[in-house]
XYZ file of C-alpha atoms in Angstrom:
661
model
C 106.932 191.068 80.713
C 109.203 189.412 78.126
C 111.154 187.194 79.965
C 107.909 186.003 82.254
C 106.612 185.153 78.582
C 109.977 183.402 77.681
C 110.085 181.559 80.967
C 106.473 180.255 80.128
C 106.892 179.143 77.023
C 109.923 177.248 77.951
C 108.411 175.387 80.314
C 105.281 174.383 78.234
C 107.991 173.606 75.536
C 109.558 171.124 78.174
C 105.827 169.721 79.080
C 105.337 169.564 75.398
C 108.350 167.123 75.084
C 107.865 165.120 78.143
C 104.285 164.733 76.633
C 105.539 163.092 72.925
C 108.511 161.039 74.712
C 105.818 159.350 77.144
C 103.346 158.637 73.829
C 105.743 157.609 71.635
C 108.221 155.677 74.229
C 106.320 154.638 76.933
C 108.339 156.664 79.378
C 107.340 157.960 82.500
C 108.205 161.041 84.318
C 111.656 159.612 85.193
C 112.691 159.433 81.445
C 113.070 156.137 81.420
C 115.619 155.793 84.209
C 113.799 154.215 86.778
C 114.552 149.963 85.861
C 112.133 147.335 87.453
C 114.726 145.035 89.701
C 113.055 141.634 90.275
C 113.476 141.767 93.974
C 112.315 145.833 94.381
C 108.925 144.667 94.263
C 108.119 146.528 97.810
C 109.498 149.946 96.796
C 106.387 150.228 94.573
C 103.241 151.637 95.745
C 100.790 148.491 96.312
C 97.960 147.368 97.480
C 97.354 144.664 100.160
C 95.204 141.519 98.844
C 92.281 143.408 100.643
C 92.981 146.791 101.462
C 93.423 150.309 100.336
C 96.556 151.473 98.901
C 99.352 152.262 100.651
C 102.970 153.532 100.479
C 105.276 150.257 100.824
C 107.817 150.415 102.878
C 111.722 149.692 102.959
C 114.006 148.094 104.456
C 114.235 150.613 106.867
C 110.893 151.618 107.345
C 110.655 154.377 105.032
C 108.595 154.972 101.945
C 110.118 153.706 98.772
C 110.692 156.007 96.135
C 107.530 156.353 93.730
C 106.787 155.115 90.206
C 106.845 152.090 88.399
C 103.463 149.862 88.254
C 101.323 149.861 91.036
C 100.524 146.380 91.578
C 103.052 143.558 90.946
C 101.989 140.749 89.030
C 102.296 138.857 92.512
C 99.003 140.361 93.445
C 96.998 139.647 90.552
C 95.016 136.637 89.828
C 96.957 133.987 87.912
C 95.954 133.831 84.324
C 95.570 130.286 82.634
C 96.625 129.509 79.590
C 94.568 129.194 76.583
C 93.430 125.424 77.130
C 89.685 124.608 77.954
C 90.945 122.876 81.206
C 92.741 125.998 82.033
C 96.082 124.499 82.315
C 98.816 127.049 81.941
C 100.848 126.793 79.044
C 104.166 125.488 78.998
C 106.332 128.472 78.681
C 108.971 128.931 76.260
C 112.584 128.167 78.067
C 116.389 129.438 77.035
C 118.746 126.948 77.442
C 118.813 124.643 80.579
C 120.835 126.181 83.800
C 120.990 129.797 82.312
C 118.950 132.683 83.280
C 118.195 135.901 81.071
C 121.265 138.121 80.734
C 119.738 141.183 82.813
C 118.406 138.741 85.446
C 121.492 136.942 87.293
C 122.913 141.118 87.030
C 120.094 142.200 89.197
C 119.824 139.129 91.633
C 123.440 139.823 92.318
C 122.571 143.432 93.187
C 124.236 144.851 90.093
C 121.628 147.211 88.723
C 122.696 148.047 85.315
C 125.442 145.989 85.171
C 123.869 143.053 83.860
C 125.332 139.774 82.439
C 128.977 141.267 82.934
C 129.240 141.163 86.659
C 127.754 137.903 86.390
C 129.983 136.087 84.224
C 132.621 138.138 85.982
C 131.851 136.969 89.517
C 130.144 133.788 89.237
C 129.848 132.068 85.814
C 134.189 131.479 85.844
C 135.533 127.884 86.899
C 135.548 127.188 90.436
C 139.423 126.260 90.842
C 139.780 122.926 92.409
C 141.637 123.684 95.330
C 138.933 126.456 96.407
C 136.262 123.841 95.942
C 138.561 121.646 98.116
C 138.982 124.365 100.663
C 135.332 125.011 100.883
C 134.938 121.076 101.537
C 136.964 121.075 104.215
C 135.403 124.132 106.033
C 132.086 122.483 105.467
C 133.516 119.401 107.326
C 135.193 121.496 109.996
C 131.928 123.340 110.816
C 130.141 119.645 111.337
C 132.916 118.386 113.425
C 133.021 121.749 115.427
C 129.408 121.261 116.449
C 129.126 117.337 116.605
C 132.225 117.426 118.604
C 130.960 120.152 120.801
C 127.472 118.626 121.380
C 129.706 115.571 122.332
C 131.651 117.238 125.081
C 129.158 119.636 126.342
C 125.632 117.889 125.745
C 125.360 114.487 125.627
C 122.926 112.574 126.168
C 120.940 115.706 125.960
C 118.951 116.175 122.899
C 120.723 119.515 121.504
C 123.594 121.763 122.232
C 123.520 125.245 123.679
C 126.410 126.676 122.072
C 127.044 129.942 123.463
C 126.898 128.978 127.162
C 127.976 125.105 126.101
C 125.740 123.130 127.632
C 123.068 120.624 126.943
C 119.391 121.092 126.247
C 116.082 118.498 126.614
C 112.741 118.550 126.844
C 110.798 121.273 128.740
C 109.392 119.657 131.893
C 108.282 122.856 133.511
C 106.437 124.293 130.494
C 104.513 121.405 128.882
C 102.916 123.923 126.316
C 106.803 125.249 125.149
C 106.003 122.962 121.970
C 109.283 124.680 120.247
C 110.801 122.458 122.678
C 109.265 120.237 123.740
C 107.792 118.955 120.185
C 111.041 118.266 119.111
C 113.112 117.148 122.212
C 112.221 113.566 123.879
C 115.231 112.928 125.808
C 116.492 110.565 123.492
C 120.154 112.178 122.471
C 118.235 113.372 119.299
C 121.525 115.417 117.964
C 123.650 112.367 117.911
C 121.105 109.888 116.254
C 120.165 112.224 113.607
C 124.006 112.585 112.816
C 124.428 109.296 112.274
C 124.527 109.152 108.035
C 126.183 112.467 108.145
C 129.389 110.967 109.635
C 129.094 107.836 107.095
C 128.549 110.006 104.423
C 131.540 112.116 105.376
C 133.460 108.843 105.802
C 134.263 109.046 109.143
C 134.073 105.300 109.933
C 135.524 105.147 113.407
C 132.818 108.009 114.616
C 130.338 106.596 113.359
C 130.537 102.853 114.498
C 131.278 104.802 118.072
C 128.228 106.569 117.262
C 125.882 103.691 116.514
C 127.627 101.836 119.172
C 126.461 104.599 121.826
C 122.935 104.873 120.357
C 122.459 101.042 121.186
C 123.831 101.087 124.370
C 122.482 104.214 125.925
C 119.062 105.317 123.772
C 115.854 104.479 125.249
C 112.643 105.120 124.049
C 110.826 104.243 127.323
C 110.190 107.943 128.101
C 107.712 110.159 129.541
C 108.015 112.202 127.037
C 105.370 113.656 124.774
C 106.763 114.540 121.424
C 105.309 115.599 117.750
C 104.899 112.227 115.400
C 105.606 114.246 112.603
C 109.214 115.387 114.267
C 110.490 111.862 115.593
C 109.541 110.170 112.604
C 112.006 112.393 110.506
C 114.764 112.932 112.782
C 114.837 109.672 114.558
C 113.164 107.015 113.195
C 114.521 107.908 109.622
C 117.745 108.376 110.979
C 117.557 104.823 112.536
C 116.581 103.247 109.254
C 119.423 104.988 107.039
C 122.044 103.974 109.566
C 120.740 100.346 109.483
C 120.395 100.351 105.545
C 124.563 102.010 105.548
C 125.579 98.971 107.977
C 124.276 96.564 106.604
C 124.904 97.421 102.659
C 127.075 95.001 101.346
C 128.919 97.051 99.178
C 130.003 99.775 101.751
C 130.554 102.355 99.527
C 131.328 105.034 102.604
C 133.984 102.735 103.766
C 133.872 100.130 106.546
C 131.050 101.273 107.964
C 129.848 97.643 109.478
C 129.554 97.169 113.451
C 131.203 94.055 114.864
C 128.475 91.367 115.729
C 125.521 93.946 114.647
C 122.313 92.482 115.083
C 120.021 94.809 113.461
C 119.422 96.772 116.997
C 119.086 99.652 114.985
C 116.257 98.319 113.199
C 115.066 96.709 116.336
C 114.878 100.564 117.838
C 113.098 101.959 114.900
C 110.557 99.405 115.170
C 110.045 99.756 119.205
C 109.561 103.801 118.087
C 106.954 103.184 115.397
C 105.150 101.068 117.658
C 104.935 103.825 120.393
C 103.827 106.277 117.897
C 101.080 104.209 116.411
C 98.443 105.060 119.051
C 98.659 108.867 117.716
C 96.533 106.720 114.415
C 93.592 105.666 117.154
C 90.793 106.693 117.260
C 90.447 109.323 114.974
C 87.159 108.947 112.688
C 89.214 110.225 109.565
C 92.510 108.199 109.980
C 94.349 111.224 109.902
C 96.896 110.603 113.196
C 96.682 112.976 116.397
C 99.421 115.520 115.953
C 101.274 114.163 119.335
C 101.749 111.073 121.512
C 103.431 110.220 124.781
C 106.586 107.875 124.491
C 104.922 106.059 127.462
C 101.452 106.323 127.158
C 99.813 106.989 124.096
C 97.913 109.929 123.523
C 97.445 112.210 125.711
C 93.946 112.906 127.143
C 93.665 116.429 126.352
C 95.441 115.947 123.252
C 94.858 118.553 120.223
C 92.244 117.471 117.214
C 94.387 119.721 114.682
C 97.074 118.502 112.986
C 98.780 120.062 109.816
C 98.533 118.800 106.671
C 102.732 117.979 106.360
C 102.927 116.708 109.870
C 100.412 114.205 109.228
C 100.808 113.774 105.360
C 104.773 112.820 105.596
C 104.817 109.649 107.583
C 105.059 107.869 104.566
C 109.044 107.432 103.770
C 109.758 106.322 106.834
C 107.009 104.060 107.586
C 106.989 102.218 104.566
C 110.597 101.640 104.931
C 110.402 100.434 108.166
C 106.987 98.204 106.954
C 109.446 96.793 103.838
C 112.140 96.077 105.906
C 110.237 94.217 108.511
C 107.607 92.690 106.158
C 104.864 94.340 108.107
C 102.217 96.397 106.606
C 101.086 97.780 109.971
C 103.481 101.055 109.453
C 102.693 101.890 105.650
C 99.055 101.007 106.068
C 98.374 103.787 108.548
C 100.900 106.138 107.018
C 99.190 105.660 103.855
C 95.636 105.674 105.328
C 96.459 109.237 106.699
C 97.763 110.592 102.884
C 94.625 109.444 101.407
C 92.556 110.607 103.880
C 93.818 114.316 103.476
C 93.830 113.855 99.982
C 90.509 113.339 99.413
C 89.499 116.321 101.577
C 91.209 118.637 99.038
C 88.784 121.256 97.400
C 86.601 120.372 94.687
C 87.050 123.382 92.703
C 90.955 123.850 93.055
C 92.406 120.933 93.916
C 94.467 122.356 96.821
C 95.094 121.568 100.225
C 94.700 123.786 103.453
C 97.455 123.372 106.239
C 95.720 122.753 109.307
C 93.016 119.971 109.787
C 90.172 118.555 112.505
C 91.512 115.131 112.410
C 87.791 114.156 114.067
C 85.644 116.459 111.599
C 88.003 116.497 108.596
C 87.020 120.559 108.356
C 89.641 122.499 107.641
C 90.517 125.240 109.957
C 93.410 126.621 108.365
C 92.312 127.143 104.591
C 95.475 128.565 103.468
C 97.592 126.794 100.542
C 101.280 127.381 99.835
C 104.680 125.777 99.768
C 105.939 126.527 103.176
C 105.297 125.229 107.018
C 102.149 123.258 107.094
C 102.231 121.769 103.420
C 105.290 121.741 102.119
C 107.185 117.690 103.007
C 103.426 116.581 102.030
C 104.133 117.489 98.482
C 107.668 116.606 98.896
C 106.554 112.712 99.804
C 104.333 111.941 97.352
C 106.969 112.206 94.817
C 109.413 110.239 97.336
C 107.105 107.763 98.218
C 106.947 106.814 94.290
C 110.717 107.415 93.604
C 111.295 104.684 96.507
C 107.923 102.305 96.312
C 106.759 102.897 92.667
C 103.140 103.188 93.871
C 101.338 104.743 90.692
C 99.061 106.299 92.551
C 101.273 108.609 94.584
C 102.848 109.708 91.373
C 99.086 110.253 90.134
C 98.506 112.372 93.153
C 101.887 114.221 92.798
C 101.222 114.955 89.303
C 97.791 116.433 90.204
C 98.914 118.647 93.041
C 101.770 120.199 91.025
C 99.267 121.161 88.251
C 97.021 122.793 91.356
C 100.303 124.789 92.321
C 101.273 125.694 89.117
C 97.407 127.094 88.260
C 96.830 128.628 91.757
C 99.678 129.174 93.380
C 102.384 130.431 91.181
C 102.325 134.134 90.513
C 104.400 136.583 87.843
C 105.129 135.935 84.295
C 104.406 132.461 82.538
C 108.107 132.218 81.124
C 110.508 131.890 83.829
C 113.554 133.989 81.666
C 111.720 136.138 79.579
C 108.510 138.197 78.795
C 107.084 141.248 80.824
C 106.145 140.689 84.272
C 107.747 139.880 87.321
C 109.673 136.864 87.922
C 107.580 133.841 88.822
C 106.835 133.448 92.712
C 104.788 130.521 94.711
C 102.055 132.700 97.165
C 99.695 131.556 99.694
C 96.119 131.441 98.333
C 92.432 130.485 100.028
C 92.522 126.953 99.488
C 88.703 126.843 97.984
C 88.904 130.323 95.663
C 92.601 130.482 94.788
C 92.809 134.396 96.084
C 95.570 135.686 97.470
C 95.650 135.486 101.613
C 98.521 137.673 102.603
C 101.774 139.015 100.784
C 104.532 136.663 102.935
C 106.348 133.673 102.328
C 108.403 131.207 104.483
C 111.862 129.905 104.710
C 110.994 126.638 104.069
C 109.417 127.300 100.547
C 113.263 127.265 99.611
C 113.148 123.505 99.537
C 110.553 123.878 96.444
C 113.073 124.796 93.478
C 114.995 120.959 94.596
C 111.618 119.284 94.357
C 111.512 121.181 90.735
C 114.698 119.667 90.086
C 113.374 116.171 90.968
C 110.657 116.455 87.974
C 112.273 118.293 85.659
C 111.504 121.791 86.219
C 114.814 122.859 86.169
C 114.113 126.592 84.575
C 111.506 127.894 87.076
C 113.730 125.795 89.780
C 116.721 128.209 88.805
C 114.743 131.162 88.603
C 112.464 130.560 92.325
C 116.163 129.752 93.807
C 117.658 132.896 92.631
C 115.232 134.823 94.354
C 115.853 133.251 97.913
C 119.612 133.985 97.214
C 118.614 137.289 96.767
C 117.308 137.487 100.153
C 120.058 135.765 101.519
C 122.516 138.166 99.753
C 120.876 140.602 101.619
C 120.678 139.369 105.276
C 123.549 136.684 105.205
C 120.520 134.261 106.637
C 116.962 133.560 105.362
C 114.535 135.343 108.037
C 112.002 132.834 108.683
C 108.935 134.958 106.869
C 109.924 137.322 104.323
C 107.216 140.240 102.901
C 107.357 140.305 99.134
C 105.698 143.254 99.192
C 107.609 145.279 102.019
C 110.327 143.579 100.540
C 111.130 143.539 104.411
C 111.575 140.290 106.921
C 108.154 139.820 108.794
C 109.560 137.159 111.079
C 113.389 137.752 111.734
C 115.208 134.819 112.981
C 117.140 131.806 111.051
C 117.384 128.453 112.906
C 119.978 127.255 110.863
C 117.658 126.013 108.376
C 118.932 123.766 105.353
C 116.475 124.304 102.710
C 117.902 126.715 100.950
C 121.355 124.724 100.843
C 119.517 121.524 99.713
C 118.281 123.126 96.529
C 121.616 124.957 95.518
C 123.458 121.159 96.099
C 120.464 119.593 93.785
C 120.799 122.364 91.057
C 124.292 122.079 90.938
C 123.987 118.504 90.597
C 121.157 119.560 87.656
C 123.005 122.291 85.472
C 127.049 121.768 87.130
C 127.132 125.452 86.764
C 129.848 126.888 89.102
C 127.321 129.615 90.140
C 126.137 127.162 92.580
C 129.237 126.482 94.167
C 129.321 130.299 94.550
C 126.320 130.003 96.436
C 127.854 127.566 98.635
C 130.747 129.559 99.618
C 128.633 132.280 100.371
C 126.279 130.490 102.712
C 129.449 128.831 103.860
C 131.143 132.333 104.661
C 127.296 133.913 106.230
C 127.386 130.844 108.371
C 130.963 131.037 109.982
C 130.810 134.944 110.123
C 127.452 135.572 111.670
C 126.516 132.059 113.634
C 129.777 130.536 114.906
C 130.093 130.574 118.937
C 132.225 129.167 121.334
C 130.844 125.821 121.545
C 129.029 125.610 117.698
C 126.734 127.479 115.681
C 123.695 129.757 116.865
C 119.989 130.417 116.024
C 120.157 134.082 114.494
C 117.688 135.813 116.576
C 117.529 138.708 114.232
C 118.900 138.482 110.673
C 119.451 142.260 110.434
C 121.364 142.651 113.733
C 122.218 139.707 113.813
C 121.663 139.139 117.577
C 121.739 135.320 118.435
C 119.423 132.416 120.270
C 121.239 130.161 122.558
C 120.288 126.683 120.032
C 121.770 124.395 117.377
C 118.876 122.196 116.229
C 119.492 119.061 114.867
C 119.266 119.547 111.609
C 122.380 121.882 111.270
C 123.982 118.544 111.635
C 122.116 116.260 109.741
C 120.781 118.755 106.715
C 122.886 121.676 106.527
C 126.521 120.629 106.992
C 125.957 117.545 105.102
C 124.498 119.284 101.828
C 127.206 122.130 101.971
C 129.927 118.929 102.345
C 128.226 117.223 99.310
C 128.103 120.156 97.320
C 131.435 120.775 97.227
C 132.616 116.976 97.681
C 132.422 115.607 94.001
C 134.151 112.673 94.511
C 131.875 111.637 97.180
C 130.478 107.886 96.926
C 126.761 109.568 96.880
C 127.876 110.783 93.440
C 130.118 107.706 92.157
C 128.889 105.036 93.035
C 126.090 102.628 91.602
C 123.854 102.940 94.150
C 121.361 105.810 93.986
C 120.224 107.381 96.661
C 117.282 109.658 97.746
C 117.031 111.835 100.918
C 114.185 112.210 103.136
C 112.516 114.844 104.532
C 115.222 115.297 107.566
C 118.076 114.784 104.784
C 118.814 111.317 105.841
C 120.214 109.239 102.865
C 118.131 106.203 101.404
C 119.417 103.825 98.678
C 116.643 102.888 95.964
C 116.747 99.749 95.022
C 114.074 96.916 94.041
C 113.838 95.441 97.347
C 111.639 98.576 98.841
C 109.458 98.153 95.905
C 108.438 94.742 96.702
C 105.277 95.063 98.413
C 103.381 91.631 99.143
C 100.694 93.623 101.071
C 99.869 95.833 97.941
C 96.443 93.922 97.655
C 95.478 94.532 101.004
C 95.138 98.545 100.758
C 91.859 97.402 98.435
C 90.778 94.413 99.743
C 87.787 93.739 102.087
C 87.756 94.394 105.443
C 87.061 98.620 105.829
C 86.405 101.753 103.659
C 88.631 104.480 102.725
C 87.546 108.045 102.557
C 85.501 107.412 99.131
C 83.421 104.445 100.752
C 85.861 102.293 98.974
C 86.115 98.625 100.452
C 89.905 98.464 102.184
C 91.491 95.758 103.848
C 92.923 96.406 107.762
C 95.991 95.017 108.377
C 95.478 93.053 111.766
C 98.292 93.659 113.636
C 98.368 92.881 117.740
C 100.614 95.714 118.790
C 97.786 98.307 116.867
C 95.301 97.155 119.584
C 97.499 97.081 122.508
C 99.377 99.464 122.018
C 97.933 101.956 124.355
C 99.071 100.394 127.390
C 102.643 99.656 126.769
C 103.581 102.944 124.206
C 103.687 105.641 123.871
C 103.947 120.063 112.371
C 105.029 122.961 112.697
C 108.815 122.903 111.577
C 108.962 121.603 107.925
C 112.435 121.645 106.466
C 113.590 119.541 103.916
C 115.492 117.316 102.088
C 114.600 116.345 98.670
C 117.434 114.522 96.784
C 117.253 112.415 93.815
C 120.808 111.197 92.975
C 122.259 111.127 89.646
C 123.503 114.050 87.336
C 119.808 115.315 86.773
C 119.554 117.351 83.442
C 116.258 117.720 82.239
C 114.131 114.611 84.335
C 110.479 114.549 83.401
C 108.473 111.604 85.717
C 107.799 109.377 82.986
C 111.712 108.760 82.695
C 112.280 108.354 86.668
C 111.974 104.279 86.817
C 114.563 104.025 83.658
C 116.908 106.540 85.520
C 116.911 104.458 89.136
C 117.666 101.785 86.966
C 114.561 99.234 88.011
C 112.958 98.690 84.733
């Protein structure tokens, strides 16, 4: 009996010590050895937004380990600051360009290794020879994809890189919108890649490609395409290439075309005229999502469209209007933006992701930063940068405040304090309540947009979240469930968003970490996506199975940003001209000419009413009335760049930076 009493006494003593340690030091049953990793949130016991508590699953589908907080701060409603307006207090920030010591060690997979591992692997100098090697690898990646497209696919729209053949619209299945929204039987990949050829300094191939486009591409096609995709991929590229050809400075080398008579500008005009029927016969001014390039809006057209698809046309349409001196195109695009803006929630200031163009009723009430909304926010800012219209800046600033108040979760300061690091979630536009626990890969553009407005520290930490996912899979899954810490949608179609934000953050911080990130991405693409005749979509980011498709944005965006990341001497970085990139990565010079708008007053003169009942002027355009007899949202990757060595840029400094005031 004595030994039993002794054992019982030892057990009670041990339990007592545990209790004392818990009370004094806050250590749990694990004796304090459990450390929270910013991306290990899926390994806790979590509650769904409106469901019972259930064990979370790890990447292999097994229950995660117990312990730790039951609900990460991402599942909690945002806590506003102490101001009466409910705005979040400005967080205290460490030195620019550096996250906290433990942050990088954890994100890069080094539990407990902290700053030392980060310093060892990523903060050291990136040798010039290695940078040149990576630049050449990025150029070679583009050349391999482009040459194989020209050899095996042109004049069709896309390359099937596994079977080495071309792909055009799916005529047999008009409902196949994944293909038909994008492919219009107009040599899409060649058109989309024009300015990448120029940026890489390949003047002979650029001149050859431009002549091919002029001689062979026509928009007089019986093709029903998405207005958004045709605008950002085709219209934007034609305008960018036209500006490169006619630039008197020729910063990329001699890109002039002998006897060039503005043919690309005329083609852009022709395409835009064929897209105009989308803006007719809608009670709100929000355009139909699709048009037939020959016949106009199809009789059975869908009355529902995504916010990004309808509200991300202003940059390309505005450039065209200002080059032609015809207000029609900018007017219809700006009217659509204002119509969407006036439908935002009165309580939160947020917009939904799908709207009925006839009733103005929100069909999709999800508000987030990914598919369906991303480029809408992007183009509010970029329209201001290009055109100088203060109302665009005012809308963007208001939208950004709503995003910070309702979508941003996690600790208040990016690099210090308790709680999970910042994350932007999907919420109900009217209540701000969490709608689901996934984010999509398109949201990886947002750190780049934050760089443009000077919120560099938050950009650094949000970028790290996406890079950590890339490190785990060698690609970004289309949707990632941050609660389960596992992909929800497993494919990766060679999207550029993470590369773009990496490039912009390097320009902002000059931290060699981002060169290492770019190298990781390059090596992953080479290892997992390169096939016989190009680079293929990953069907499954875990088992690395592939789909036989190379979308045009791989050449126009992904390869371009990787190349520019490593090409420090590129004219984009060195010339006196300031540049911005469209949401499809097409380069546009920022100059006074685009800020000259002789029809500014037309947008508020008599002749019609806007969504608030104020009088507006409707430009007279014969094309707008007869277009139906003569003419003719879902992917939203992005390019957002405003060139300069960006440090801490705030909106009031943008005009000074581009040298326009």
